[in-house]
mmCIF file of C-alpha atoms and ligand atoms in Angstrom:
data_model
loop_
_atom_site.group_PDB
_atom_site.id
_atom_site.type_symbol
_atom_site.label_atom_id
_atom_site.label_comp_id
_atom_site.label_asym_id
_atom_site.label_seq_id
_atom_site.Cartn_x
_atom_site.Cartn_y
_atom_site.Cartn_z
ATOM 1 C CA MET A 1 116.763 80.481 113.517
ATOM 2 C CA GLN A 2 116.348 81.656 109.917
ATOM 3 C CA ILE A 3 117.049 85.230 109.009
ATOM 4 C CA GLY A 4 113.874 87.072 108.090
ATOM 5 C CA THR A 5 111.386 85.066 110.129
ATOM 6 C CA PRO A 6 108.856 87.245 112.004
ATOM 7 C CA LEU A 7 110.623 86.363 115.291
ATOM 8 C CA ASP A 8 113.779 88.247 114.117
ATOM 9 C CA GLN A 9 111.848 91.498 113.818
ATOM 10 C CA PRO A 10 111.954 94.070 116.558
ATOM 11 C CA ARG A 11 109.269 93.389 119.115
ATOM 12 C CA SER A 12 107.263 96.600 118.160
ATOM 13 C CA VAL A 13 107.102 95.476 114.457
ATOM 14 C CA HIS A 14 106.077 91.979 115.489
ATOM 15 C CA ARG A 15 103.348 93.394 117.740
ATOM 16 C CA ALA A 16 102.069 95.859 115.103
ATOM 17 C CA ARG A 17 101.863 93.036 112.518
ATOM 18 C CA LYS A 18 99.834 90.902 114.920
ATOM 19 C CA ARG A 19 97.558 93.870 115.821
ATOM 20 C CA LEU A 20 96.838 94.552 112.132
ATOM 21 C CA PHE A 21 96.067 90.935 111.523
ATOM 22 C CA ILE A 22 93.776 90.648 114.542
ATOM 23 C CA GLY A 23 92.087 93.939 113.688
ATOM 24 C CA LEU A 24 91.393 92.827 110.126
ATOM 25 C CA ILE A 25 90.253 89.361 111.034
ATOM 26 C CA SER A 26 87.954 90.812 113.715
ATOM 27 C CA ILE A 27 86.247 93.169 111.216
ATOM 28 C CA ALA A 28 85.961 90.317 108.699
ATOM 29 C CA CYS A 29 84.317 88.044 111.297
ATOM 30 C CA LEU A 30 81.960 90.837 112.362
ATOM 31 C CA VAL A 31 80.868 91.470 108.802
ATOM 32 C CA ILE A 32 80.324 87.741 108.157
ATOM 33 C CA CYS A 33 78.260 87.364 111.413
ATOM 34 C CA LEU A 34 76.139 90.352 110.547
ATOM 35 C CA PHE A 35 75.476 88.983 107.081
ATOM 36 C CA LEU A 36 74.475 85.562 108.494
ATOM 37 C CA ALA A 37 72.256 87.257 111.075
ATOM 38 C CA LEU A 38 70.505 89.311 108.340
ATOM 39 C CA LEU A 39 69.948 86.032 106.396
ATOM 40 C CA TRP A 40 67.738 84.916 109.221
ATOM 41 C CA LEU A 41 66.427 88.265 110.459
ATOM 42 C CA VAL A 42 65.057 89.687 107.138
ATOM 43 C CA PRO A 43 62.749 86.746 106.283
ATOM 44 C CA TYR A 44 61.693 86.587 109.999
ATOM 45 C CA ILE A 45 60.661 90.194 110.163
ATOM 46 C CA GLY A 46 59.431 90.192 106.571
ATOM 47 C CA LEU A 47 60.426 92.724 103.967
ATOM 48 C CA ASP A 48 56.888 94.331 104.073
ATOM 49 C CA ASN A 49 57.267 95.079 107.739
ATOM 50 C CA ILE A 50 60.697 96.822 107.141
ATOM 51 C CA HIS A 51 59.311 99.065 104.376
ATOM 52 C CA PRO A 52 56.500 98.565 101.792
ATOM 53 C CA SER A 53 58.894 99.059 98.868
ATOM 54 C CA ALA A 54 61.759 97.089 100.480
ATOM 55 C CA LYS A 55 61.048 93.914 98.465
ATOM 56 C CA TRP A 56 61.116 95.895 95.172
ATOM 57 C CA VAL A 57 64.337 97.614 96.025
ATOM 58 C CA LEU A 58 65.943 94.294 97.067
ATOM 59 C CA GLY A 59 64.584 92.670 93.861
ATOM 60 C CA ALA A 60 66.055 95.461 91.750
ATOM 61 C CA VAL A 61 69.497 95.088 93.390
ATOM 62 C CA VAL A 62 69.413 91.266 92.872
ATOM 63 C CA VAL A 63 68.251 91.608 89.184
ATOM 64 C CA GLY A 64 71.070 94.207 88.640
ATOM 65 C CA LEU A 65 73.669 91.890 90.119
ATOM 66 C CA ILE A 66 72.405 88.894 88.103
ATOM 67 C CA GLY A 67 72.494 91.130 84.947
ATOM 68 C CA LEU A 68 76.128 92.153 85.789
ATOM 69 C CA VAL A 69 77.224 88.528 86.298
ATOM 70 C CA CYS A 70 75.549 87.468 83.022
ATOM 71 C CA VAL A 71 77.080 90.317 80.948
ATOM 72 C CA ALA A 72 80.544 89.512 82.471
ATOM 73 C CA TYR A 73 80.108 85.799 81.806
ATOM 74 C CA TRP A 74 78.953 86.112 78.201
ATOM 75 C CA GLY A 75 81.497 88.830 77.402
ATOM 76 C CA LEU A 76 84.315 86.662 78.790
ATOM 77 C CA PHE A 77 82.873 83.578 77.029
ATOM 78 C CA LEU A 78 82.566 85.273 73.646
ATOM 79 C CA ASN A 79 86.001 86.838 74.022
ATOM 80 C CA ILE A 80 87.593 83.344 74.679
ATOM 81 C CA VAL A 81 85.629 81.515 71.931
ATOM 82 C CA THR A 82 85.890 84.175 69.159
ATOM 83 C CA LYS A 83 89.425 85.364 70.130
ATOM 84 C CA LYS A 84 88.282 88.713 68.697
ATOM 85 C CA PRO A 85 88.743 92.026 70.472
ATOM 86 C CA LEU A 86 85.288 92.767 71.995
ATOM 87 C CA PRO A 87 84.480 96.127 73.574
ATOM 88 C CA GLY A 88 85.773 96.083 77.150
ATOM 89 C CA ALA A 89 88.251 93.237 76.510
ATOM 90 C CA ARG A 90 90.556 94.656 79.162
ATOM 91 C CA ARG A 91 87.756 94.615 81.716
ATOM 92 C CA PHE A 92 87.158 90.897 80.964
ATOM 93 C CA ARG A 93 90.794 90.201 81.566
ATOM 94 C CA GLY A 94 90.538 92.060 84.858
ATOM 95 C CA LEU A 95 87.433 90.051 85.800
ATOM 96 C CA THR A 96 89.200 86.807 84.978
ATOM 97 C CA ILE A 97 92.192 87.759 87.040
ATOM 98 C CA LYS A 98 90.511 89.331 89.999
ATOM 99 C CA LEU A 99 87.230 87.389 90.282
ATOM 100 C CA PHE A 100 87.143 84.226 88.278
ATOM 101 C CA LEU A 101 90.671 82.846 89.095
ATOM 102 C CA PRO A 102 90.124 82.952 92.892
ATOM 103 C CA LEU A 103 86.707 81.454 92.319
ATOM 104 C CA MET A 104 88.113 78.672 90.091
ATOM 105 C CA VAL A 105 90.799 77.923 92.747
ATOM 106 C CA LEU A 106 88.126 77.687 95.365
ATOM 107 C CA LEU A 107 85.847 75.430 93.309
ATOM 108 C CA GLY A 108 88.861 73.377 92.255
ATOM 109 C CA ARG A 109 89.623 72.702 95.904
ATOM 110 C CA VAL A 110 86.028 71.650 96.546
ATOM 111 C CA PHE A 111 86.020 69.257 93.494
ATOM 112 C CA GLY A 112 89.577 68.105 93.961
ATOM 113 C CA ILE A 113 90.917 69.541 90.724
ATOM 114 C CA GLU A 114 94.689 69.977 90.663
ATOM 115 C CA LYS A 115 95.952 73.556 91.120
ATOM 116 C CA GLU A 116 98.339 73.089 88.192
ATOM 117 C CA LEU A 117 95.439 72.344 85.818
ATOM 118 C CA ILE A 118 93.575 75.383 86.999
ATOM 119 C CA ARG A 119 96.720 77.638 86.601
ATOM 120 C CA LEU A 120 97.416 76.257 83.072
ATOM 121 C CA SER A 121 93.860 76.910 81.966
ATOM 122 C CA PHE A 122 93.996 80.430 83.459
ATOM 123 C CA ILE A 123 97.284 81.170 81.629
ATOM 124 C CA SER A 124 95.778 79.927 78.348
ATOM 125 C CA VAL A 125 92.667 82.041 78.765
ATOM 126 C CA ASN A 126 94.770 85.108 79.806
ATOM 127 C CA ASN A 127 96.932 84.639 76.680
ATOM 128 C CA ASP A 128 93.779 84.623 74.442
ATOM 129 C CA LEU A 129 92.491 87.739 76.114
ATOM 130 C CA VAL A 130 95.876 89.454 75.696
ATOM 131 C CA LEU A 131 95.958 88.500 72.002
ATOM 132 C CA ALA A 132 92.458 89.886 71.615
ATOM 133 C CA GLU A 133 93.247 93.142 73.487
ATOM 134 C CA ALA A 134 96.848 93.992 72.561
ATOM 135 C CA GLY A 135 97.905 95.957 69.566
ATOM 136 C CA ARG A 136 101.453 96.372 68.232
ATOM 137 C CA TYR A 137 104.109 98.152 70.140
ATOM 138 C CA ALA A 138 107.505 99.709 69.617
ATOM 139 C CA PRO A 139 110.272 97.226 70.520
ATOM 140 C CA LYS A 140 111.374 99.255 73.498
ATOM 141 C CA GLU A 141 107.782 99.024 74.898
ATOM 142 C CA ILE A 142 107.992 95.206 74.980
ATOM 143 C CA LEU A 143 109.762 93.292 77.775
ATOM 144 C CA LEU A 144 110.996 89.770 77.490
ATOM 145 C CA LEU A 145 111.058 88.712 81.122
ATOM 146 C CA MET A 146 113.064 85.566 81.796
ATOM 147 C CA PRO A 147 113.640 83.372 84.837
ATOM 148 C CA HIS A 148 117.146 82.877 86.098
ATOM 149 C CA CYS A 149 116.753 79.042 85.901
ATOM 150 C CA LEU A 150 117.071 79.205 82.146
ATOM 151 C CA GLN A 151 120.862 79.688 82.522
ATOM 152 C CA ASN A 152 122.888 76.420 82.421
ATOM 153 C CA SER A 153 123.660 75.590 86.055
ATOM 154 C CA LYS A 154 127.260 74.723 85.119
ATOM 155 C CA CYS A 155 127.854 78.052 83.450
ATOM 156 C CA ASP A 156 130.192 80.381 85.458
ATOM 157 C CA ARG A 157 129.171 83.604 83.716
ATOM 158 C CA ARG A 158 127.479 86.032 86.185
ATOM 159 C CA LEU A 159 124.348 86.862 84.254
ATOM 160 C CA THR A 160 122.650 88.230 87.370
ATOM 161 C CA TYR A 161 124.909 91.311 87.164
ATOM 162 C CA ASP A 162 124.832 91.700 83.393
ATOM 163 C CA ILE A 163 123.071 89.547 80.784
ATOM 164 C CA ASN A 164 125.788 90.525 78.313
ATOM 165 C CA ASN A 165 128.326 88.505 80.305
ATOM 166 C CA CYS A 166 126.847 85.563 78.326
ATOM 167 C CA VAL A 167 129.281 84.484 75.637
ATOM 168 C CA ARG A 168 126.502 82.760 73.710
ATOM 169 C CA CYS A 169 128.033 79.289 73.758
ATOM 170 C CA GLY A 170 124.652 77.874 72.998
ATOM 171 C CA LYS A 171 124.521 75.498 75.958
ATOM 172 C CA CYS A 172 121.276 77.111 77.198
ATOM 173 C CA SER A 173 118.436 79.291 75.884
ATOM 174 C CA MET A 174 120.112 82.539 76.971
ATOM 175 C CA ALA A 175 122.174 82.687 73.743
ATOM 176 C CA GLY A 176 119.078 82.411 71.577
ATOM 177 C CA LEU A 177 117.235 84.992 73.684
ATOM 178 C CA LEU A 178 120.040 87.480 73.356
ATOM 179 C CA ASP A 179 119.980 86.850 69.620
ATOM 180 C CA LEU A 180 116.243 87.672 69.675
ATOM 181 C CA HIS A 181 117.029 90.852 71.677
ATOM 182 C CA ASP A 182 119.534 91.874 68.990
ATOM 183 C CA LYS A 183 117.249 90.992 66.061
ATOM 184 C CA TYR A 184 114.089 92.691 67.312
ATOM 185 C CA GLY A 185 115.501 95.347 69.690
ATOM 186 C CA VAL A 186 113.107 94.470 72.585
ATOM 187 C CA ASN A 187 114.019 94.736 76.218
ATOM 188 C CA LEU A 188 115.419 91.606 77.766
ATOM 189 C CA ALA A 189 115.543 90.964 81.451
ATOM 190 C CA ILE A 190 116.423 88.164 83.867
ATOM 191 C CA ALA A 191 114.728 88.133 87.245
ATOM 192 C CA THR A 192 115.780 85.949 90.219
ATOM 193 C CA GLY A 193 112.308 86.361 91.868
ATOM 194 C CA GLY A 194 109.022 88.172 91.975
ATOM 195 C CA THR A 195 110.262 91.296 93.836
ATOM 196 C CA ILE A 196 113.142 91.800 91.286
ATOM 197 C CA ALA A 197 110.638 91.257 88.433
ATOM 198 C CA ARG A 198 108.373 93.920 89.800
ATOM 199 C CA ARG A 199 111.364 96.340 90.035
ATOM 200 C CA ILE A 200 112.383 95.639 86.465
ATOM 201 C CA VAL A 201 108.820 96.418 85.335
ATOM 202 C CA VAL A 202 108.826 99.686 87.316
ATOM 203 C CA GLN A 203 112.207 100.706 85.820
ATOM 204 C CA LEU A 204 111.416 99.779 82.199
ATOM 205 C CA ARG A 205 107.714 100.741 82.116
ATOM 206 C CA PRO A 206 106.894 98.343 79.250
ATOM 207 C CA LYS A 207 103.453 98.298 77.644
ATOM 208 C CA LEU A 208 103.479 94.548 77.172
ATOM 209 C CA ILE A 209 105.393 91.718 78.785
ATOM 210 C CA ILE A 210 106.234 88.306 77.245
ATOM 211 C CA ALA A 211 107.101 86.308 80.291
ATOM 212 C CA VAL A 212 108.692 82.854 80.482
ATOM 213 C CA ALA A 213 108.241 80.882 83.749
ATOM 214 C CA CYS A 214 106.553 77.880 85.287
ATOM 215 C CA HIS A 215 102.781 77.802 85.696
ATOM 216 C CA ARG A 216 103.006 78.897 89.323
ATOM 217 C CA ASP A 217 105.165 81.966 88.735
ATOM 218 C CA LEU A 218 103.319 82.860 85.551
ATOM 219 C CA SER A 219 99.901 82.894 87.095
ATOM 220 C CA SER A 220 101.053 84.931 90.060
ATOM 221 C CA GLY A 221 103.036 87.275 87.859
ATOM 222 C CA ILE A 222 100.027 87.841 85.564
ATOM 223 C CA GLN A 223 97.940 88.714 88.626
ATOM 224 C CA ASP A 224 100.622 91.016 90.182
ATOM 225 C CA THR A 225 101.113 93.021 86.988
ATOM 226 C CA TYR A 226 97.484 93.570 86.029
ATOM 227 C CA PRO A 227 96.429 95.837 84.180
ATOM 228 C CA LEU A 228 99.661 95.466 82.274
ATOM 229 C CA PRO A 229 99.179 92.773 79.715
ATOM 230 C CA VAL A 230 101.390 89.723 80.217
ATOM 231 C CA TYR A 231 101.640 86.996 77.515
ATOM 232 C CA GLY A 232 102.796 83.809 79.326
ATOM 233 C CA VAL A 233 105.062 81.215 77.776
ATOM 234 C CA LEU A 234 105.645 78.169 79.866
ATOM 235 C CA ASN A 235 109.249 76.963 80.301
ATOM 236 C CA GLU A 236 110.175 73.318 79.770
ATOM 237 C CA ARG A 237 111.576 71.534 82.870
ATOM 238 C CA PRO A 238 113.394 68.423 81.685
ATOM 239 C CA HIS A 239 115.469 68.354 84.992
ATOM 240 C CA GLY A 240 112.566 69.243 87.315
ATOM 241 C CA PRO A 241 111.622 72.676 88.616
ATOM 242 C CA CYS A 242 114.081 75.564 88.783
ATOM 243 C CA LEU A 243 117.090 73.766 87.234
ATOM 244 C CA ASP A 244 118.328 74.063 83.715
ATOM 245 C CA THR A 245 114.985 74.891 82.222
ATOM 246 C CA THR A 246 114.504 75.713 78.613
ATOM 247 C CA VAL A 247 112.121 77.656 76.520
ATOM 248 C CA SER A 248 110.884 77.220 72.896
ATOM 249 C CA LEU A 249 112.619 80.115 71.055
ATOM 250 C CA PRO A 250 110.297 79.728 67.984
ATOM 251 C CA ILE A 251 107.241 80.336 70.242
ATOM 252 C CA VAL A 252 108.943 83.402 71.755
ATOM 253 C CA GLU A 253 109.870 84.690 68.351
ATOM 254 C CA LYS A 254 106.323 84.116 66.918
ATOM 255 C CA MET A 255 104.908 86.149 69.761
ATOM 256 C CA LEU A 256 107.470 88.922 69.189
ATOM 257 C CA SER A 257 106.414 89.147 65.503
ATOM 258 C CA ARG A 258 102.794 89.330 66.608
ATOM 259 C CA PHE A 259 103.295 92.194 69.017
ATOM 260 C CA ILE A 260 106.115 94.238 67.516
ATOM 261 C CA ASP A 261 105.451 97.279 65.335
ATOM 262 C CA PRO A 262 108.178 96.698 62.751
ATOM 263 C CA ASN A 263 108.265 100.397 61.772
ATOM 264 C CA LYS A 264 109.507 101.563 65.183
ATOM 265 C CA ALA A 265 113.160 101.845 66.347
ATOM 266 C CA LYS A 266 114.791 98.812 67.812
ATOM 267 C CA ASP A 267 116.290 100.334 70.863
ATOM 268 C CA GLY A 268 115.245 98.094 73.738
ATOM 269 C CA ARG A 269 117.822 97.329 76.503
ATOM 270 C CA THR A 270 118.995 94.436 78.619
ATOM 271 C CA ILE A 271 118.607 94.451 82.424
ATOM 272 C CA SER A 272 119.317 91.907 85.128
ATOM 273 C CA THR A 273 118.852 91.420 88.800
ATOM 274 C CA GLY A 274 121.940 93.394 89.770
ATOM 275 C CA GLU A 275 120.809 96.528 87.897
ATOM 276 C CA ALA A 276 117.251 96.230 88.989
ATOM 277 C CA ALA A 277 118.240 95.897 92.650
ATOM 278 C CA ARG A 278 120.202 99.093 92.601
ATOM 279 C CA PRO A 279 118.238 101.955 94.264
HETATM 280 S S1 LIG B 1 124.657 80.455 76.524
HETATM 281 FE FE1 LIG B 1 125.445 82.018 77.902
HETATM 282 S S2 LIG B 1 124.426 81.645 79.844
HETATM 283 FE FE2 LIG B 1 124.140 79.765 78.592
HETATM 284 S S3 LIG B 1 125.801 78.421 79.116
HETATM 285 FE FE3 LIG B 1 126.502 79.605 77.391
HETATM 286 S S4 LIG B 1 127.572 81.424 78.240
HETATM 287 FE FE4 LIG B 1 126.314 80.522 79.936
#
């Protein structure tokens, strides 16, 4: 049996988890059934029989909701097309992340569109919105967040404990990333997973993240860290996923030049999984 599966938990924890799940699913089913019943009941009784002004109240609510959807849609549309900071740009990013992405995934499933395509399009729209919204930041307010798979798999240097263990031999992208850290003074971190990435973000409290990862980790990372702006750079995977991946350093440097305020001190730090995992 694998360590960490629910069956390894004490019986009380296992039961509590089940109870929570059953409780939530019961409430959700009840709400859905009530809603479906109302769909039949309201036209059957007739709005006029419920209250003389019920139809106007319902009409106003529906018009209000349609108005909200239209404003959100056009705001987001213009933001993407013009790539200019519109008022409320951050809200449009929130809408994209919280509402439109789950909707896109749902519709994608219905129409048989690949998840990868949807994620890539989401990352690209997110990046445009971040570019429109974000200003310039002191180097120490920017975090370069890297996946562990960028390190050459044959390298015996333990970067998970300290990135500076890298001797910059140039066999993987880590050498170039450390050079960018030295040149621009931004924070540089390596994360071995989503939990460690979250801890790094909590410890460093950046105002903007430039994250390198695959489309799956990037889209979940962007969702997890909202409202913090995350500019996503896709890694290249010549040997398949999670092994000896690379990243285009010119793209990372271009984005650093876009977001850095050159007049601020270059005093960002490096952090890796070992440090972030310490309590
Ligand atoms: S650049 Fe650093 S991490 Fe990459 S192989 Fe060389 S020593 Fe290892």
